[in-house]
Coordinates of C-alpha atoms and ligand atoms in Angstrom, one line a residue:
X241 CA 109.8 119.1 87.3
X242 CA 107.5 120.4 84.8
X243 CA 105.2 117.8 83.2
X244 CA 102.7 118.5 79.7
X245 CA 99.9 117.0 81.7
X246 CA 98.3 119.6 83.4
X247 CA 97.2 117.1 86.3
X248 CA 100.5 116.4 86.8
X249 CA 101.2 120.2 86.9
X250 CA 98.6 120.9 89.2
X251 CA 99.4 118.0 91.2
X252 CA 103.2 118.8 91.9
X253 CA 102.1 122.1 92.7
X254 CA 99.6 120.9 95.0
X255 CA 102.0 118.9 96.8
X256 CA 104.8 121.5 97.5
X257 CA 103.1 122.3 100.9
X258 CA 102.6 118.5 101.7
X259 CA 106.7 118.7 100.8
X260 CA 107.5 121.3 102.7
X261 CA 106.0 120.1 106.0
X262 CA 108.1 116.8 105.6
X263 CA 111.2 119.3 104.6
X264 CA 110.5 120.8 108.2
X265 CA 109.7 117.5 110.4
X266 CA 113.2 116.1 108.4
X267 CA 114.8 119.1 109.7
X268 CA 113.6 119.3 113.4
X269 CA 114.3 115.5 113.9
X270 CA 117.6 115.9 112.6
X271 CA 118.1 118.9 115.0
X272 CA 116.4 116.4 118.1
X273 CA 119.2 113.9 117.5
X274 CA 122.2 116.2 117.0
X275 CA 121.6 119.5 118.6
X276 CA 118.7 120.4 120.5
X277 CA 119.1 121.4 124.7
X278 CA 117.3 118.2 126.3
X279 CA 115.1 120.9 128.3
X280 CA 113.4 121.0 124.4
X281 CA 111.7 117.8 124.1
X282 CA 108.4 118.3 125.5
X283 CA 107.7 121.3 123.3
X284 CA 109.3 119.8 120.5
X285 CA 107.2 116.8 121.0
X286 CA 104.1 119.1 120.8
X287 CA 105.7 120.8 117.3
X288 CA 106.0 117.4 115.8
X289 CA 103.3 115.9 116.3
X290 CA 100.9 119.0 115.0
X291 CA 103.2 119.1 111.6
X292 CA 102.4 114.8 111.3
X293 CA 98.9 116.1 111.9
X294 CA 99.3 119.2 109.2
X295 CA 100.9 116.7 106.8
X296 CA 98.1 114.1 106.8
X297 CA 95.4 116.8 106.7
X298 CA 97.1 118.6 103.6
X299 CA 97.8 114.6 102.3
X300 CA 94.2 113.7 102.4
X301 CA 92.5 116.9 101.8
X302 CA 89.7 116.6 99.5
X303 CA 90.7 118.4 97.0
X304 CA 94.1 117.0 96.6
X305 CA 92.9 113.3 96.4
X306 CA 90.2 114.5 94.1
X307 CA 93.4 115.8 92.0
X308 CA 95.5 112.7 92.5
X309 CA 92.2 110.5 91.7
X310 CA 92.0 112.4 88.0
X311 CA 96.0 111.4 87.7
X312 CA 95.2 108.1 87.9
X313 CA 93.0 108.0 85.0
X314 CA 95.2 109.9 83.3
X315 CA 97.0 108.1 79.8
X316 CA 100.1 108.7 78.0
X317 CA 101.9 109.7 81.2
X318 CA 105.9 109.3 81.5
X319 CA 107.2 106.4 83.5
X320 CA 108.4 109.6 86.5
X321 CA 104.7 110.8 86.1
X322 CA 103.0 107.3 86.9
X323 CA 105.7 107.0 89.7
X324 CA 104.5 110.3 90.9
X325 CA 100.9 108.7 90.8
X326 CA 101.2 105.5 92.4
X327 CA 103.5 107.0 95.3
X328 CA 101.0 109.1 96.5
X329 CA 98.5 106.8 95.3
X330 CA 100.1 104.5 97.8
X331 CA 100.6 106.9 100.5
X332 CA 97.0 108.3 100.6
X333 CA 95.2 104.6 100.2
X334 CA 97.2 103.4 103.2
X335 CA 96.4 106.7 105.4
X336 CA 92.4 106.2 104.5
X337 CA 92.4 103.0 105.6
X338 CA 93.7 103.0 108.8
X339 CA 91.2 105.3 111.2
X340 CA 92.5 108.0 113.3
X341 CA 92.0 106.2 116.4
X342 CA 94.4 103.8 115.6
X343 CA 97.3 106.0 114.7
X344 CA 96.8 107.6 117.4
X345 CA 97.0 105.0 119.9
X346 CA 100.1 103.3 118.3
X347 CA 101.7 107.1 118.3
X348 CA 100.8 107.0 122.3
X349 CA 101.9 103.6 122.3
X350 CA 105.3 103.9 120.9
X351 CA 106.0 106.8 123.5
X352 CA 105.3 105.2 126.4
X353 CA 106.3 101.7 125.5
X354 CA 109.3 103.0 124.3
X355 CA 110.1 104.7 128.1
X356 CA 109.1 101.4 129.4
X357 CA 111.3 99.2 126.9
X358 CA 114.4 101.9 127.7
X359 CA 113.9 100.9 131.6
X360 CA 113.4 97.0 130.9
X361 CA 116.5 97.3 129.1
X362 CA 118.4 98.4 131.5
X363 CA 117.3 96.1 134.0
X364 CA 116.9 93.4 131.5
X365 CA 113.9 92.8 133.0
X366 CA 110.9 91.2 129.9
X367 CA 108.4 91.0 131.8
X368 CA 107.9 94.7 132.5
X369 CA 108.1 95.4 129.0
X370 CA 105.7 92.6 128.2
X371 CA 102.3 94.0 128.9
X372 CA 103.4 97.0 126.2
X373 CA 104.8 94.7 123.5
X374 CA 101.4 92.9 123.8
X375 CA 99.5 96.0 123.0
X376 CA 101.9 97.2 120.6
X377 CA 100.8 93.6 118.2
X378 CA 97.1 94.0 119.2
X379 CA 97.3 97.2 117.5
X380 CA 99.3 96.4 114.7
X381 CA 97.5 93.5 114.2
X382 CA 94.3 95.9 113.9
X383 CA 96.4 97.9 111.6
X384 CA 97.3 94.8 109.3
X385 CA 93.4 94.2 109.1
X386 CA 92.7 97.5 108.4
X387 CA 95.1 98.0 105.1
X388 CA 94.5 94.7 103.9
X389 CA 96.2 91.7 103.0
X390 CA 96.0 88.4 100.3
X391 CA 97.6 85.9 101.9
X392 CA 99.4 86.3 105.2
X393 CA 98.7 89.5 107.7
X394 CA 102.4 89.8 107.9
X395 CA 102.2 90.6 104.3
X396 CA 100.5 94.4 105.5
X397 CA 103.2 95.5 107.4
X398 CA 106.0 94.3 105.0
X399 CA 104.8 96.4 102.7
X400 CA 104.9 99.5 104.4
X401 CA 109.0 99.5 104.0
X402 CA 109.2 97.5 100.8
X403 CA 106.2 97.9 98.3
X404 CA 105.3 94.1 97.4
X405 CA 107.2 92.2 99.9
X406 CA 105.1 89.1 100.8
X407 CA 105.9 86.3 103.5
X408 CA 105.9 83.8 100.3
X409 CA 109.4 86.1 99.2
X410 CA 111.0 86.0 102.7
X411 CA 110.4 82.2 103.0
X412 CA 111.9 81.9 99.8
X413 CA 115.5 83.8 100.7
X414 CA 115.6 82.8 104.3
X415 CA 114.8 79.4 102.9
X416 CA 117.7 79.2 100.9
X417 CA 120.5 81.7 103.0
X418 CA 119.8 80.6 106.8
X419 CA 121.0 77.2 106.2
X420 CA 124.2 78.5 104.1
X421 CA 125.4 81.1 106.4
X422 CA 125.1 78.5 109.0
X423 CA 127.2 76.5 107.0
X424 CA 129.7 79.2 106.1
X425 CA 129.9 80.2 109.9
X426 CA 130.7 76.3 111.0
X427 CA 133.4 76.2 108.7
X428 CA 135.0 79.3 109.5
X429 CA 134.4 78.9 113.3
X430 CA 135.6 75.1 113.3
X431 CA 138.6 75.4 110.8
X432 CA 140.1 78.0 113.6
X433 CA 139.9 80.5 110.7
X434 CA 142.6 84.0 110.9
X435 CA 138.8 85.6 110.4
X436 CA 137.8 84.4 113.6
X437 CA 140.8 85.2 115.9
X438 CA 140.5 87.9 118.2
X439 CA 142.3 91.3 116.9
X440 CA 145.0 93.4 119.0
X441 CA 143.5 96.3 117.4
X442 CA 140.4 96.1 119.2
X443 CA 141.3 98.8 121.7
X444 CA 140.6 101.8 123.1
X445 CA 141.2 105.2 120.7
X446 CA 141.2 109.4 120.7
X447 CA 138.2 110.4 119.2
X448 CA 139.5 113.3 117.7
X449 CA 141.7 110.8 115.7
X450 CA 138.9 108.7 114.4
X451 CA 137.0 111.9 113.8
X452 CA 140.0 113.2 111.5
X453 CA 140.4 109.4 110.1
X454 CA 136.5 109.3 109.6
X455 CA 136.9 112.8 107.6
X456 CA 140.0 112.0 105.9
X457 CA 138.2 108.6 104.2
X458 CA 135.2 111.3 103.1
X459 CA 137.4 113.0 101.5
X460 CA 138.8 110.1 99.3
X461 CA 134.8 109.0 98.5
X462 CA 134.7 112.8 97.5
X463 CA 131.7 114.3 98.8
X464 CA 130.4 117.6 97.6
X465 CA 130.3 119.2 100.7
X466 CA 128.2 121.7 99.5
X467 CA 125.1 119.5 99.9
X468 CA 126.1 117.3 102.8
X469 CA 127.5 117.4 106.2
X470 CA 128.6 115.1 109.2
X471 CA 127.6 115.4 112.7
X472 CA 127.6 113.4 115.9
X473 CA 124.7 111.6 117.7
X474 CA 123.5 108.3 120.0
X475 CA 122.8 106.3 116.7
X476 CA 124.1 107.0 113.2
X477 CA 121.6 108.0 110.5
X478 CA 120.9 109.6 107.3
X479 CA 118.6 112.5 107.1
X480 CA 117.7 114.5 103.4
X481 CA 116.2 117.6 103.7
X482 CA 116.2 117.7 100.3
X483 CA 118.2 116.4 97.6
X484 CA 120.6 118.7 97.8
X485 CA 120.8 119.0 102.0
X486 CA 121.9 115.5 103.1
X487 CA 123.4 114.5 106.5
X488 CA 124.6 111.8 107.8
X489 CA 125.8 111.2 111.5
X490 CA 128.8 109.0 113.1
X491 CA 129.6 108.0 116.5
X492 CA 132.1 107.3 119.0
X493 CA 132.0 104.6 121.3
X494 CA 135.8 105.0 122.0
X495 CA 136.9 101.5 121.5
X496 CA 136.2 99.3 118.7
X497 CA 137.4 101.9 115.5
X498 CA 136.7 100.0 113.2
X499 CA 132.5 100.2 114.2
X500 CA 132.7 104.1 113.8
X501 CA 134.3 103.9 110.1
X502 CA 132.4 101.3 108.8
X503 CA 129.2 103.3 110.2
X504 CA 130.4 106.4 108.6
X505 CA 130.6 104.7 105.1
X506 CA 127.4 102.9 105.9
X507 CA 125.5 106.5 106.3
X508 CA 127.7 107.8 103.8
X509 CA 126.2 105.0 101.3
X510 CA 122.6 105.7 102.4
X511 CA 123.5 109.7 101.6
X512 CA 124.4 108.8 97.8
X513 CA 121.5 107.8 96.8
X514 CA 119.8 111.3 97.5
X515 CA 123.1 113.3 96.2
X516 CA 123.0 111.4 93.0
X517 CA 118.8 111.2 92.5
X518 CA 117.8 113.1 89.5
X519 CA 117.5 116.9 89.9
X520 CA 114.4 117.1 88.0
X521 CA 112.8 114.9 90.7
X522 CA 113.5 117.2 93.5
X523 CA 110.5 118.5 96.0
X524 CA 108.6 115.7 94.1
X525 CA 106.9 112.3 95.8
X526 CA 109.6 110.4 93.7
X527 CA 113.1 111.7 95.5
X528 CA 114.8 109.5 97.5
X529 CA 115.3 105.8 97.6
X530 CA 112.3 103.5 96.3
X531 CA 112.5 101.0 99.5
X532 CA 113.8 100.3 102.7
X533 CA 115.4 97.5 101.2
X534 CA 117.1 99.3 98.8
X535 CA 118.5 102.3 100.5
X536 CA 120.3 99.5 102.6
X537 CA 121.7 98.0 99.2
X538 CA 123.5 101.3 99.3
X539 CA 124.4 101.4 102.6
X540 CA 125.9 97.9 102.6
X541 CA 127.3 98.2 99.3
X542 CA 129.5 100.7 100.9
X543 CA 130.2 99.5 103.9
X544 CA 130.8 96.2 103.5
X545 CA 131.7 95.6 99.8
X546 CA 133.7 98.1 99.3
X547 CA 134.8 99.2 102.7
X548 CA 135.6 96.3 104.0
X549 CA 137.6 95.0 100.6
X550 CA 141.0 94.0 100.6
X551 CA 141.9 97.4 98.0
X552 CA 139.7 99.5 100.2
X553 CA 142.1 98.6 103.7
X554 CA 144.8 98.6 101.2
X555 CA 144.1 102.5 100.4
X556 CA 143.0 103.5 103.9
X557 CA 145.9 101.4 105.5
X558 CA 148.1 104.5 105.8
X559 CA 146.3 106.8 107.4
X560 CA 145.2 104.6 109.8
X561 CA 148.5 103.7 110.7
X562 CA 149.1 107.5 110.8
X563 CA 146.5 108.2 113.1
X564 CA 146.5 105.9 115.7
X565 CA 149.8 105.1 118.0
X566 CA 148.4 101.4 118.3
X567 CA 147.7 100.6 114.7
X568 CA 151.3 102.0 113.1
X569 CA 152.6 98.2 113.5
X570 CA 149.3 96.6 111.7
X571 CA 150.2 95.0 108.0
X572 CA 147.7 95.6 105.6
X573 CA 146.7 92.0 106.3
X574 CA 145.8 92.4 109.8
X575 CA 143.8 95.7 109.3
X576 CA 142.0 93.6 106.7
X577 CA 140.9 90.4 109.7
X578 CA 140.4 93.3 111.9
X579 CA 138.1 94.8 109.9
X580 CA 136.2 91.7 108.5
X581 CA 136.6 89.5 112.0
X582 CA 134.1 86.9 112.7
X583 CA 132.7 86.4 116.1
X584 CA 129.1 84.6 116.6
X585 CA 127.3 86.7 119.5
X586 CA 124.4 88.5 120.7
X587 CA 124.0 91.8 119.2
X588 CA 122.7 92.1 115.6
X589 CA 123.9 96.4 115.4
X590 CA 127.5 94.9 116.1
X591 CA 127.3 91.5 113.9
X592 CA 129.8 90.7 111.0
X593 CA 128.9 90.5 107.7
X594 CA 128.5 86.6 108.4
X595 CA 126.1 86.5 111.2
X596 CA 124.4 89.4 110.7
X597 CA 121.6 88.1 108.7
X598 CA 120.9 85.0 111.1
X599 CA 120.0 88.0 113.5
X600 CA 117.8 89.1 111.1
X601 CA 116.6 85.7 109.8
X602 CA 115.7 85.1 114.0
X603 CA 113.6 88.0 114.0
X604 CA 112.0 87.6 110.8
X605 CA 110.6 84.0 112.3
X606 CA 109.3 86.0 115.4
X607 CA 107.2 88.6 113.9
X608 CA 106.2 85.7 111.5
X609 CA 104.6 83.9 113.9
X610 CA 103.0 86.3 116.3
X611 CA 101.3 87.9 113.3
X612 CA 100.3 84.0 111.9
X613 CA 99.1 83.7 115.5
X614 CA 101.7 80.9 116.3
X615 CA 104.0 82.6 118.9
X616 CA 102.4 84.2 122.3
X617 CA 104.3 87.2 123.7
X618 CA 105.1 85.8 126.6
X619 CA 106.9 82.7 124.7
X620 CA 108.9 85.1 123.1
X621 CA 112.1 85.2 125.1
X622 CA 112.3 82.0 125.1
X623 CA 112.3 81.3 121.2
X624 CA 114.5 83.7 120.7
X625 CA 117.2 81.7 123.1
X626 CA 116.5 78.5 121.7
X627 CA 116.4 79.5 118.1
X628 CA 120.1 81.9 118.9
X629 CA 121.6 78.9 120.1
X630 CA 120.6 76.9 116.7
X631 CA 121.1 79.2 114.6
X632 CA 124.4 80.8 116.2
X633 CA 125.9 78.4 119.0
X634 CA 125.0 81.0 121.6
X635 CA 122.5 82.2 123.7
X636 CA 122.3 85.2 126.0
X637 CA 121.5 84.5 129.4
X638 CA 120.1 88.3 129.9
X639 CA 117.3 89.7 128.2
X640 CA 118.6 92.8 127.8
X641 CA 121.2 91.0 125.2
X642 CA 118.8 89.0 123.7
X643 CA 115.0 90.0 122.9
X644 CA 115.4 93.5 124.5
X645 CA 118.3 94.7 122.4
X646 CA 116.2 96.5 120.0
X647 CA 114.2 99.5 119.8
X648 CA 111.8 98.4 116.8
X649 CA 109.4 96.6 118.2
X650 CA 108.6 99.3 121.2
X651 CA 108.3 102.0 118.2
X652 CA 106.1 99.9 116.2
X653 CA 108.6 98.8 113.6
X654 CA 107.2 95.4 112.8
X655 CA 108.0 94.1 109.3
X656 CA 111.0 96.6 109.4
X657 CA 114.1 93.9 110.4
X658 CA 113.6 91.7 106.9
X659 CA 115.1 94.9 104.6
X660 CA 118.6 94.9 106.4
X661 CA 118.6 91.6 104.7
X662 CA 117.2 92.4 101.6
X663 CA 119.6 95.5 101.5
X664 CA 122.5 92.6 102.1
X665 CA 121.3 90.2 99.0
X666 CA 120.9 93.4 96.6
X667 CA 124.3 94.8 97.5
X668 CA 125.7 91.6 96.2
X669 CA 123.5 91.7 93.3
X670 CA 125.2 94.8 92.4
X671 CA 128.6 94.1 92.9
X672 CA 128.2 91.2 90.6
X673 CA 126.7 93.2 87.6
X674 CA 129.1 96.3 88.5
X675 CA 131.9 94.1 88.4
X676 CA 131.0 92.6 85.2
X677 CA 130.8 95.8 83.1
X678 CA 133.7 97.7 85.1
X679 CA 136.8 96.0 84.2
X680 CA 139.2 98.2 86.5
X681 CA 136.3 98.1 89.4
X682 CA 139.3 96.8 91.7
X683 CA 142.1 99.2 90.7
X684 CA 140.0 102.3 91.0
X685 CA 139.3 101.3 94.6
X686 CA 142.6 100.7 95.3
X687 CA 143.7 103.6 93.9
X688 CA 141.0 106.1 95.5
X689 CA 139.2 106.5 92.7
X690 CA 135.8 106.1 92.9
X691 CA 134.1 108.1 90.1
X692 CA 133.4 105.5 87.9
X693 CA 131.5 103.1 90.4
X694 CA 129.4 106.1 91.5
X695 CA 128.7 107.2 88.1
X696 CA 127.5 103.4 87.9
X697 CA 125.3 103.3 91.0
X698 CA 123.8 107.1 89.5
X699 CA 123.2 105.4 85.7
X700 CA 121.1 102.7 87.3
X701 CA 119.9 103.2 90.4
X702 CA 120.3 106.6 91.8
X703 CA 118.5 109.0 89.4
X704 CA 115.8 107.2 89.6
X705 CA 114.1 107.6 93.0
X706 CA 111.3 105.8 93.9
X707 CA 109.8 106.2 90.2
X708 CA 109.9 102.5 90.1
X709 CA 108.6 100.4 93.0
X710 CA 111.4 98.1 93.8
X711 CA 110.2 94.5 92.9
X712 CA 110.0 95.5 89.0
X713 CA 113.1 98.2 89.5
X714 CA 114.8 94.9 90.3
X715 CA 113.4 93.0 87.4
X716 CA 114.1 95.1 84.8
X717 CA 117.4 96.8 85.5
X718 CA 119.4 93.5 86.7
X719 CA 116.9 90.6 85.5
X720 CA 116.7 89.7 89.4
X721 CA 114.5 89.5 92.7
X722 CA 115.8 89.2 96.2
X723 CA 118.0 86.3 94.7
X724 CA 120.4 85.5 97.8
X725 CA 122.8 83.7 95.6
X726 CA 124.8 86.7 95.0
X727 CA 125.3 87.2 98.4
X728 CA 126.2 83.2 99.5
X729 CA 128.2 83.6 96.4
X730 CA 130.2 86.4 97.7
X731 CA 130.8 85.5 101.5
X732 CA 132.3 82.3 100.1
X733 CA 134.4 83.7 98.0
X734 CA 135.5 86.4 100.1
X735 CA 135.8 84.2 103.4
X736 CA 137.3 81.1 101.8
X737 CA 140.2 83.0 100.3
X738 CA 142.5 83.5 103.2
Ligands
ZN1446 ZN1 121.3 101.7 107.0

């Protein structure tokens, strides 16, 4: 990008080293989850954290906030060169304020609480993991002090994934959605719904089968492989290098096929919005997604919306049957239930598109209170039992499949679980207002064609990067907040048609 302010000149040219440091942390923690001999880690460790160090140091260097400073007085500046401003604005201003001492202690922190969680895990056993969780919220509560907050010190940490996002939003949508899923889920589970009943194609499969099945349903969502490429790991993820080096990874649990498709179209998703970002953006603070919360729109809208549509299964249908021995019988019908079955339980990373945000809404309460001063650590477990059984009709009896299942927390992820929901309610959004101007939206889908709806998502969402900060992206390209009627709207409709 070249600007005609010669702030913003000096600026982007300033921040091509800051860039390039990211470019090569992106790259070796890409490498850490997919490639790298496990004899690598300590020294890798060592590498990492000395690049986070070389990043902040070239972030905050004087004469690069001196030059950022001088931007923000700058006038007549395009709507990507204020983005430019106020994302580094924003990155710098948080950085300052928390001191050094505290990063580092909730970097040590989320090393060794995250060995310790990994243990307590496995023997499901809280109260070994308790004494780390506790320091892990001292320190972020330190944090939250630090960076500031107007109403609630929840509010500091939210906005560190989603720019804006408030406790006063939250209460709004989980207001309004927990009761209605919770509705939705009563009738489905009570009525004996075909949604609910257990599938025959929940059974063991060949990997290299899904792997083909997984490449063969790229292919139809026609990827330029050029720029983008799919590997294995532990847990799926998307990693951009750049805007033109995306990956994404799948995995394979070897039963269950339908978890490694979905979460090869859910990555896939979350890699479209950097494939499709605006060229002139690229090795600029504005590439990539604007939020947490928004990147999961994409992610979602994939996955789910599309993915798991009636066309969608419809398309994919055949090879599927084609593929796997056990799934040549299936009707189009029962690949649909299988893919869209129901099932109130424990763990959120395996929950329908029904439940999944009661998981969410759970943990949401949590951090809510423990950062309101309202919950003590050692109450934890069991609020999370009671509210499970209220808000799902069950309850783990293990800790391990109950407050233990996650990995957030024991990184330091608080404020982190809310945007899987918001990602949910502005994947809806979208669907609503794509559907509206796309007459044939369902035919294409159904006939493998996809171009139109990703020209769509690239006209108003994509090319944009983060040059807007999502609250006012929302406002002014669909007249909307995190408005969870979409989303009620569509489970109802989608769920109550069988
Ligand atoms: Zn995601």
């Amino acid at each position: 990008m070249i600007s005609e302010n010669p702030v913003i000149n000096q600026i982007l040219d300033a921040y091509k080293p800051i860039w390039s440091v990211a470019h090569a942390s992106s790259l070796m923690g890409w490498d850490f989850q997919t490639y790298m001999p496990k004899g690598g880690t300590e020294e890798r460790g060592v590498a990492d954290s000395q690049l986070q160090l070389l990043h902040k140091e070239l972030l905050l260097g004087k004469d690069f906030v001196a030059l950022v400073e001088s931007g923000k007085k700058a006038e007549h500046l395009s709507d990507e060169e204020k983005g430019i401003i106020r994302m580094l604005d924003r990155n710098i201003s948080r950085q300052l304020k928390v001191p050094k001492e505290l990063t580092e202690a909730e970097a040590l922190e989320s090393t060794v609480g995250n060995m310790v969680w990994r243990e307590a895990r496995e023997k499901s056993d809280f109260k070994m993991y308790e004494p780390h969780l506790q320091n892990m919220i001292a320190i972020k509560k330190h944090v939250a002090n630090k960076v500031g907050y107007e109403k609630h010190p929840y509010d500091a940490l939210l906005d560190e994934f989603e720019e804006g996002l408030t406790v006063n939003d939250l209460d709004k949508v989980f207001g309004v959605l927990t009761p209605k899923l919770q509705k939705i889920l009563k009738k489905l589970v009570d009525s004996g719904s075909p949604f609910c009943k257990e599938s025959n194609l929940t059974q063991r499969y060949d990997i290299q089968k899904v792997d083909e099945l997984n490449r063969q349903i790229l292919g139809l969502l026609q990827f330029d492989m050029e720029r983008f490429r799919v590997d294995v790991s532990t847990h799926p993820f998307t990693d951009a290098m750049s805007l033109n080096d995306v990956r994404i990874t799948t995995r394979y649990e070897g039963s269950d096929f339908k978890r490694s498709i979905s979460s090869t179209i859910h990555e896939a998703g979350h890699a479209l919005y950097h494939l499709q970002c605006d060229e002139s953006l690229s090795v600029t603070p504005v590439e990539g997604a604007t939020s947490l919360g928004l990147h999961e729109s994409q992610s979602r809208f994939w996955e789910n919306i599309v993915g798991k549509s009636r066309p969608f299964i419809q398309l994919i249908a055949p090879l599927i049957r084609k593929q796997l021995d056990f799934a040549n019988q299936a009707t189009d019908n029962d690949l649909y239930l299988y893919f869209n079955n129901v099932k109130p339980d424990y763990i959120r990373v395996d929950a329908d598109e029904v439940t999944y945000n009661l998981h969410v809404a759970l943990r949401y309460e949590i951090e809510k209170k423990i950062f309101g001063e309202e919950l003590a650590v050692s109450e934890i477990p069991q609020y999370w039992n009671d509210r499970m059984e209220e808000l799902l009709g069950v309850s783990p009896t293990e800790d391990s499949q109950g407050v233990l299942q996650d990995t957030h927390w024991s990184s330091g992820l608080f404020g982190y679980f809310p945007t899987y929901t918001l990602g949910n309610l502005v994947s809806a959004i979208i669907a609503s207002k794509m559907q509206m101007g796309l007459e044939e939206y369902q035919e294409n889908i159904r006939n493998g064609d996809f171009t139109s709806i990703k020209d769509w998502l690239r006209l108003k969402i994509h090319r944009y990067g983060s040059v807007y900060a999502p609250k006012p992206f929302l406002r002014q390209t669909f007249n909307e907040d995190y408005n969870p009627d979409y989303f009620v709207k569509y489970l109802e409709t989608k769920y109550e048609a069988q």
